[in-house]
CSV table of C-alpha atoms in Angstrom, one decimal:
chain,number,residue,atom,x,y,z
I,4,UNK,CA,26.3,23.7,-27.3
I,5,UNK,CA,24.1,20.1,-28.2
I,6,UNK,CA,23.0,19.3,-31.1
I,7,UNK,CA,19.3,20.0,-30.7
I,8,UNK,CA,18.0,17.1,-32.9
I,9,UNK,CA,19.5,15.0,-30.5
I,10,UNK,CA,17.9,14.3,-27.2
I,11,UNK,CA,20.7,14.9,-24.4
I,12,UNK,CA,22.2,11.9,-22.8
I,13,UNK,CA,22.1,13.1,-19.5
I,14,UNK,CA,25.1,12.8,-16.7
I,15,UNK,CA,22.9,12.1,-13.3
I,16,UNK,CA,25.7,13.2,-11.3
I,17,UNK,CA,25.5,16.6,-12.8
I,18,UNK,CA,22.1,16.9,-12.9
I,19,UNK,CA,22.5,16.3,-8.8
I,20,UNK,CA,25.2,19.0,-9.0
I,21,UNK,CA,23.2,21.6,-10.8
I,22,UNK,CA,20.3,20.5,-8.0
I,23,UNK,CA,22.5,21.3,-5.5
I,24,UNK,CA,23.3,24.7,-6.5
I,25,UNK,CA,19.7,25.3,-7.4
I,26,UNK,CA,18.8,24.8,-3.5
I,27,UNK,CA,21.6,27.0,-1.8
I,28,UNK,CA,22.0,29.6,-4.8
I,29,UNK,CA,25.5,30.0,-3.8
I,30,UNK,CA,28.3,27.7,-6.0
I,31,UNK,CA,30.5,28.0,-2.8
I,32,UNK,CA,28.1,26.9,-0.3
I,33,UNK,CA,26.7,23.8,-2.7
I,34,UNK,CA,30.7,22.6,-3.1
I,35,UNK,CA,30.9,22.4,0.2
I,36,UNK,CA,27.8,20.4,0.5
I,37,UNK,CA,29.0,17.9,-2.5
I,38,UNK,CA,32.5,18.1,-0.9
I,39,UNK,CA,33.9,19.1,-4.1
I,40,UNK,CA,35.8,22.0,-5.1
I,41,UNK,CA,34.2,25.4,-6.6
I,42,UNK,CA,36.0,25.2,-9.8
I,43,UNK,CA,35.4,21.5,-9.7
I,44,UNK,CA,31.5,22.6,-9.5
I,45,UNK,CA,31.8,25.1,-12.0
I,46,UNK,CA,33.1,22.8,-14.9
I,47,UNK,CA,30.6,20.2,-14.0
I,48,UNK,CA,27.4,22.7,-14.5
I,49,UNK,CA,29.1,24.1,-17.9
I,50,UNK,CA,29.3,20.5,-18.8
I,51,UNK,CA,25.7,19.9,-18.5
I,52,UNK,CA,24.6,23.3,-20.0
I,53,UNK,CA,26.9,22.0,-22.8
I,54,UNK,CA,24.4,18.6,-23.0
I,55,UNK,CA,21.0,20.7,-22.3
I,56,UNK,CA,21.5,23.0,-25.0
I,57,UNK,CA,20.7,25.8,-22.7
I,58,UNK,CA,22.1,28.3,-19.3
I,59,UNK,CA,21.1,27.2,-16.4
I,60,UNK,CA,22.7,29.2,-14.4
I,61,UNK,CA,23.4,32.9,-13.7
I,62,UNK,CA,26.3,34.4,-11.2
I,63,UNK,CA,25.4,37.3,-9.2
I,64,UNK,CA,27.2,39.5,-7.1
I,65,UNK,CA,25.5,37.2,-3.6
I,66,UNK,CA,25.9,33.9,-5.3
I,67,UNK,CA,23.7,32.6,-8.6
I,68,UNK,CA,20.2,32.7,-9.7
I,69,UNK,CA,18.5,30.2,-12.1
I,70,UNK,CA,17.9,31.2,-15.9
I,71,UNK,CA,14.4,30.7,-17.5
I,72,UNK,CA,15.5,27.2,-18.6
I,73,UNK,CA,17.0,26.8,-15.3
I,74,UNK,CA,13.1,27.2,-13.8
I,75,UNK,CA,12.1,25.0,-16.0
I,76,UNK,CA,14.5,21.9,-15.7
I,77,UNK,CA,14.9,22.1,-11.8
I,78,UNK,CA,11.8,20.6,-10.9
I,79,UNK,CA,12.0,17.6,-14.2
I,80,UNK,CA,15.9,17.2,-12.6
I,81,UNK,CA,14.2,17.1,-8.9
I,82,UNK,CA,11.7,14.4,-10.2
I,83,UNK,CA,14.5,12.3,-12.4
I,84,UNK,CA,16.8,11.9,-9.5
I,85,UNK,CA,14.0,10.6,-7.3
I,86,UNK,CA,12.9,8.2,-10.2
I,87,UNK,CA,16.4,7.0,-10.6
I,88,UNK,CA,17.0,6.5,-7.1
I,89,UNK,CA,13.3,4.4,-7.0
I,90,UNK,CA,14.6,2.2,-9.7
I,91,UNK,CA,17.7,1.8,-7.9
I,92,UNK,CA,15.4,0.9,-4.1
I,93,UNK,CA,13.7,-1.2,-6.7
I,94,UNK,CA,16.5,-3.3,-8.6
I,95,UNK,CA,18.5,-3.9,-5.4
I,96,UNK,CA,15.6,-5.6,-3.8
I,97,UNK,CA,15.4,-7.8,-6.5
I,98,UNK,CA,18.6,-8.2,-7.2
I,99,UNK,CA,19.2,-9.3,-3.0
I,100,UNK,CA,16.1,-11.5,-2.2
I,101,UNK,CA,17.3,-11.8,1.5
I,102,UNK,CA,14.9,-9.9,3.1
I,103,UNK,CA,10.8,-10.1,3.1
I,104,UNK,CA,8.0,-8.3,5.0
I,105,UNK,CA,4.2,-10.0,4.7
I,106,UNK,CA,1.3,-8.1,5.5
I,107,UNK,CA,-1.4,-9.4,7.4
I,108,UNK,CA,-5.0,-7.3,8.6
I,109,UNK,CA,-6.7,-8.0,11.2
I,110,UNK,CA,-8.0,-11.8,12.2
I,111,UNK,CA,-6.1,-12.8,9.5
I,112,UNK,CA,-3.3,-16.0,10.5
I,113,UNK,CA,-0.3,-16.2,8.2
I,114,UNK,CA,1.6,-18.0,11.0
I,115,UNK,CA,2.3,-21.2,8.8
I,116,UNK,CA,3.5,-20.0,6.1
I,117,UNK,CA,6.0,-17.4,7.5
I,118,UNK,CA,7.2,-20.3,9.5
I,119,UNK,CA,8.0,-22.4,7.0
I,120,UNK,CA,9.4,-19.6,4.9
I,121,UNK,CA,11.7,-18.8,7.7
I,122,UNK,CA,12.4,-23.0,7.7
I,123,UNK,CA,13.3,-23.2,4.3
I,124,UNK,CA,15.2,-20.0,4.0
I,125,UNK,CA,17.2,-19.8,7.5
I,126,UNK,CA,19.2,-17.0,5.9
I,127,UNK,CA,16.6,-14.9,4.9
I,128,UNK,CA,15.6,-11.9,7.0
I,129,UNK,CA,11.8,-12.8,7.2
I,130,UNK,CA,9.3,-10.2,9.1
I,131,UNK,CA,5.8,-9.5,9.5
I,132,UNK,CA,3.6,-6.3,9.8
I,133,UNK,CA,0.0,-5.8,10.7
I,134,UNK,CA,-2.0,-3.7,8.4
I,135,UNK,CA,-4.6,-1.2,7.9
I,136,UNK,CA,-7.8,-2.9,6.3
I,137,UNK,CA,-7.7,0.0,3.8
I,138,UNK,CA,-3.8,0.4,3.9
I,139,UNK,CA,-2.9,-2.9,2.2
I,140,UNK,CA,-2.4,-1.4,-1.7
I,141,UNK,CA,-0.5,1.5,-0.6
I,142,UNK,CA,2.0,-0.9,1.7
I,143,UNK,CA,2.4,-3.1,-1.1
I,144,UNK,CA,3.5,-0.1,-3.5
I,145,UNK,CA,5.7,1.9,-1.1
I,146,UNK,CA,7.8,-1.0,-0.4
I,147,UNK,CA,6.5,-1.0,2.8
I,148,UNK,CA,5.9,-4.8,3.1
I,149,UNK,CA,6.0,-7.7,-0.1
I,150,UNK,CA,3.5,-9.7,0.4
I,151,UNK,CA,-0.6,-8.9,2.0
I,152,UNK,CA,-2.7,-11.4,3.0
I,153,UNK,CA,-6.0,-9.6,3.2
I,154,UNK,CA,-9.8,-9.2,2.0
I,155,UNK,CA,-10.6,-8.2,-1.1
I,156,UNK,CA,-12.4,-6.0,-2.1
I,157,UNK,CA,-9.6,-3.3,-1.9
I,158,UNK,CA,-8.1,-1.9,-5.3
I,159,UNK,CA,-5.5,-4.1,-7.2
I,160,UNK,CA,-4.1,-2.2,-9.9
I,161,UNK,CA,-0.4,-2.9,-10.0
I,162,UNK,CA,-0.6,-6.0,-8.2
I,163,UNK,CA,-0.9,-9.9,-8.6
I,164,UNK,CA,-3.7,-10.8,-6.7
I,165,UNK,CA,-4.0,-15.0,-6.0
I,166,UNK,CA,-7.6,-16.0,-4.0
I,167,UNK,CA,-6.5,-18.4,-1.2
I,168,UNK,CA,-10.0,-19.5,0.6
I,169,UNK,CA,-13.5,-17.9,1.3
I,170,UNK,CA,-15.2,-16.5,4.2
I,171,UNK,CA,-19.0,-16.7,4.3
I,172,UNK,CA,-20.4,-13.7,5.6
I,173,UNK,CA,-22.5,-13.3,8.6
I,174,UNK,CA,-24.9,-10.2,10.6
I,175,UNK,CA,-23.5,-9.3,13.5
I,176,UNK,CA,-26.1,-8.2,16.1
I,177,UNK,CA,-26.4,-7.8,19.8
I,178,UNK,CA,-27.4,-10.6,21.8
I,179,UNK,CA,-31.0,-9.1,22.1
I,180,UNK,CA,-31.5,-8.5,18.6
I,181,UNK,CA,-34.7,-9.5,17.1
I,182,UNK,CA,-32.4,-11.9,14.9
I,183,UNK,CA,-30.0,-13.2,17.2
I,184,UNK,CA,-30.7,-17.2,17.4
I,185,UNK,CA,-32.1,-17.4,14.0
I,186,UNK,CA,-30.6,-20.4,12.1
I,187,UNK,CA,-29.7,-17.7,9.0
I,188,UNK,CA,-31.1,-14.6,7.4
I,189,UNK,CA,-31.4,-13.6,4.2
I,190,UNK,CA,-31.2,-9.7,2.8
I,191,UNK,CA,-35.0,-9.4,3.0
I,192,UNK,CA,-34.5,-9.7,6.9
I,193,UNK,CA,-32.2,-7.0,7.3
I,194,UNK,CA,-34.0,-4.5,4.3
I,195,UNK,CA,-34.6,-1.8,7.3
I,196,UNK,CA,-31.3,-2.3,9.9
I,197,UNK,CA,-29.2,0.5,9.9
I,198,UNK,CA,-25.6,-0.8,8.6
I,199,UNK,CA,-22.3,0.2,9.8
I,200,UNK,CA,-20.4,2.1,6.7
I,201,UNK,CA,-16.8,2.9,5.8
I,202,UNK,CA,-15.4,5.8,3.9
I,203,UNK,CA,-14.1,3.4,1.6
I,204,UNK,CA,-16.8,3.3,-1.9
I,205,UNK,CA,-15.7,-0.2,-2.6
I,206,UNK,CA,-15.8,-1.4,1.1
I,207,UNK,CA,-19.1,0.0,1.3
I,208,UNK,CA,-20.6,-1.9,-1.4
I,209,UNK,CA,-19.5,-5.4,-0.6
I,210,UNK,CA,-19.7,-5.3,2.8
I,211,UNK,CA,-22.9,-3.1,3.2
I,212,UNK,CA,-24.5,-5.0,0.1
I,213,UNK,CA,-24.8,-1.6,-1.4
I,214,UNK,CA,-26.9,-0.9,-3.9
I,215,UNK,CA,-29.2,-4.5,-3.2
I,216,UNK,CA,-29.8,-6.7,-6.3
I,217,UNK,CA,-33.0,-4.8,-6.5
I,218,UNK,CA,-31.5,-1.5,-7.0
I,219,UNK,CA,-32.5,-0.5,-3.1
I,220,UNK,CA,-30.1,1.5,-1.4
I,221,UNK,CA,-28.9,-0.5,1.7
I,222,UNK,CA,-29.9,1.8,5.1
I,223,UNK,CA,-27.4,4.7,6.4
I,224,UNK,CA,-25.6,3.4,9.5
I,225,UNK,CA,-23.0,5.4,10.9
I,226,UNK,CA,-19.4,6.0,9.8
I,227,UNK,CA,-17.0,3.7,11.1
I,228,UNK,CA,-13.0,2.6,10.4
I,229,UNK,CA,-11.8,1.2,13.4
I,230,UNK,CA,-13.0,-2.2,14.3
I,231,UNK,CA,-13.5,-1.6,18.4
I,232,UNK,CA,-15.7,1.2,17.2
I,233,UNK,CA,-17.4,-1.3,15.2
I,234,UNK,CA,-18.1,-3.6,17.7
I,235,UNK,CA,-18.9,-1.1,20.3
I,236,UNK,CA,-22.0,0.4,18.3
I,237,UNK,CA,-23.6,-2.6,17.6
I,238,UNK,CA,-23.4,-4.1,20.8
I,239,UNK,CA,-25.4,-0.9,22.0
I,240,UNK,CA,-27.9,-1.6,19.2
I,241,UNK,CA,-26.8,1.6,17.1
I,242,UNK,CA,-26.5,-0.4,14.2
I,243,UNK,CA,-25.4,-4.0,12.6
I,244,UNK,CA,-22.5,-5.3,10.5
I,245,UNK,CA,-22.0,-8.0,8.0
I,246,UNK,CA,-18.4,-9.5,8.5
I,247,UNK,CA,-16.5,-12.6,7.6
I,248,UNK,CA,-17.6,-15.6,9.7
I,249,UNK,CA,-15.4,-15.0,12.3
I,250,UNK,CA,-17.2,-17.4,14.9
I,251,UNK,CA,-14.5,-19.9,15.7
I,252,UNK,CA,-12.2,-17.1,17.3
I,253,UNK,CA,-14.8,-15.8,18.9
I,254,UNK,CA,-17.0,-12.8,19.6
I,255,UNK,CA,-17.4,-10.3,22.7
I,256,UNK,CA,-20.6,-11.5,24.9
I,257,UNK,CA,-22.6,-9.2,24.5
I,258,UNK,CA,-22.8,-9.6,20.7
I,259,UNK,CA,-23.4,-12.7,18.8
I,260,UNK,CA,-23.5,-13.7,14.3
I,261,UNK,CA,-26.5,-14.8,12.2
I,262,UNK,CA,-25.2,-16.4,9.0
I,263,UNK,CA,-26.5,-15.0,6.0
I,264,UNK,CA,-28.0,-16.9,2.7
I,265,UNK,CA,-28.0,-15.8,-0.5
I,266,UNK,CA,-24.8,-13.3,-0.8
I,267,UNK,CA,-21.3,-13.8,-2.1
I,268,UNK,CA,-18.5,-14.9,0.3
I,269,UNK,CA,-15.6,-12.6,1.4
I,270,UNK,CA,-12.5,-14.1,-0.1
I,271,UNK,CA,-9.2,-14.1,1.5
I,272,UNK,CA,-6.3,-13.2,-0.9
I,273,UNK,CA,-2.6,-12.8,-1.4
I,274,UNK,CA,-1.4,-9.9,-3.3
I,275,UNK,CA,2.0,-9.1,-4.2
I,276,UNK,CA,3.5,-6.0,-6.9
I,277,UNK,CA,3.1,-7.0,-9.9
I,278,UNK,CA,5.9,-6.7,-11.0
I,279,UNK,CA,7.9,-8.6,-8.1
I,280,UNK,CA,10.2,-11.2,-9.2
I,281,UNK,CA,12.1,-11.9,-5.8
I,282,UNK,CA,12.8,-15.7,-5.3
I,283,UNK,CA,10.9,-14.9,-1.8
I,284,UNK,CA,8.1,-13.6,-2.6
I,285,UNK,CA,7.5,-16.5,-5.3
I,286,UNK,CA,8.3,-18.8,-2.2
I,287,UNK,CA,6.1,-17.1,0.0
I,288,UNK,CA,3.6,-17.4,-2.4
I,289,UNK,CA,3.9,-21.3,-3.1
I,290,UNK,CA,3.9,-21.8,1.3
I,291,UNK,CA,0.8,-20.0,1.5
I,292,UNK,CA,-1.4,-21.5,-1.1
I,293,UNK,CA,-0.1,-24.9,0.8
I,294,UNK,CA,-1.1,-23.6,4.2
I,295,UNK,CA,-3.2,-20.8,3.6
I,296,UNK,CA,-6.2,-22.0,1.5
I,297,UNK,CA,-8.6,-23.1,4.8
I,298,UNK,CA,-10.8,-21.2,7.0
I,299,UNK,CA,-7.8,-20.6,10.4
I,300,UNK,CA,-8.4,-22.5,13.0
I,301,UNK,CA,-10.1,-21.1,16.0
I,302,UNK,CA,-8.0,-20.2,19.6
I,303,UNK,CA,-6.8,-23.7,21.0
């Protein structure tokens, strides 16, 4: 057996072998599976119960049966192969910078900058993919695109977050609000309109201005996440919003946008992993603080 004042240097492909025979409980059935032989198999989990220390196994008359040290490593050997296989997802996309995914939300452009990424690296497999306003961390750390342009505030633990240009915010009201046509508005106007929330805590106190600089609790609208939805209950005077300043693409008719004094401005940011040192992303990253860092342009 190990030496037990020595941590065991661990053979992954065993620990995959002893998995295996862990999840069909039959040596004959998991050889097939690893397209090995049986007494191939066998040596391989004798090996590893040499480097644990410990049995992990038992035969039985209708196959095998794990030990008590067997139920206790199978789910730490479940977890270690999917770390290493992570590390390996991870290292290869690092290691072959050829492909990139940017995120984008809703009314957000990153036209220009993809295109000149896709200019300046013709051989690069560039895409795009629209995002969730409240999916934007979780697609950046899944893999699931490299690069967000988005509004803060959303949580950025874990990634590298760069501000490119600010949005002032405005109230958006129906076209027969009391305040529709006023020049600007400040909080004190809107201290008893109903605004739309989120289920998202730090949406919710950005956007809703929640809790006021006086302490106040901003009024209970009701609970939104899809923009149409949005849209659709103020233009029936349920409730108002304060959004970005969205004016130059243009609003439905029936609803129209105050600007508002006195708060902060939305910003606009990229945010990558933190950890991300592929040669695109960096490039993506130098294309849109060139061409990302005004307010987009409204339809032509």
């Amino acid at each position: 057996m190990a030496d037990p004042t020595h941590p065991a240097d661990l053979d992954l492909r065993l620990v995959r072998y002893f998995a295996a025979v862990a999840e069909h409980r039959h040596f004959g059935r998991a050889a097939e599976a690893l397209h090995i032989t049986q007494p191939s198999l066998s040596r391989q989990i004798r090996r590893l119960e040499q480097q644990m220390g410990a049995r992990l196994l038992d035969r039985t008359p209708r196959g095998s049966r794990l030990t008590g040290a067997g139920e206790v490593f199978l789910p730490r050997a479940k977890a270690l192969l999917r770390s290493a296989g992570r590390a390996a997802e991870q290292a290869r996309a690092a290691a072959e910078p050829s492909r990139i995914t940017v995120g984008y939300i809703t009314n957000i452009i990153v036209t220009p900058a993809v295109r000149e990424l896709r200019l300046r690296h013709p051989d690069a497999d560039v895409r795009t993919r629209h995002l969730a306003w409240n999916d934007v961390r979780a697609a950046l750390l899944d893999h699931r695109v490299d690069a967000a342009v988005a509004r803060l505030p959303f949580r950025t633990a874990g990634l590298h977050v760069t501000v490119l240009h600010d949005e002032p915010r405005v109230l958006v009201v129906p076209v027969d609000h009391r305040l529709a046509g006023r020049e600007s508005v400040t909080l004190d106007d809107i201290a008893d309109e109903p605004l739309i929330r989120a289920a998202d805590p730090l949406w919710n106190a950005f956007w809703r201005i929640d809790p006021r600089p006086d302490g106040s609790r901003a009024p209970e609208g009701p609970l939104v996440e899809d923009v149409e939805d949005k849209l659709e209950l103020i233009a029936s005077g349920q409730a108002v919003a304060l959004t970005p300043d969205l004016r130059s693409q243009g609003f439905r008719p029936d609803i129209t946008a105050v600007p508002v004094h006195g708060v902060e401005p939305s910003h606009v940011v990229l945010a990558t992993r933190h950890d991300d040192r592929s040669r695109l992303v960096a490039a993506f990253r130098t294309y849109a603080l060139a061409h990302l860092t005004g307010a987009p342009p409204g339809p032509g």
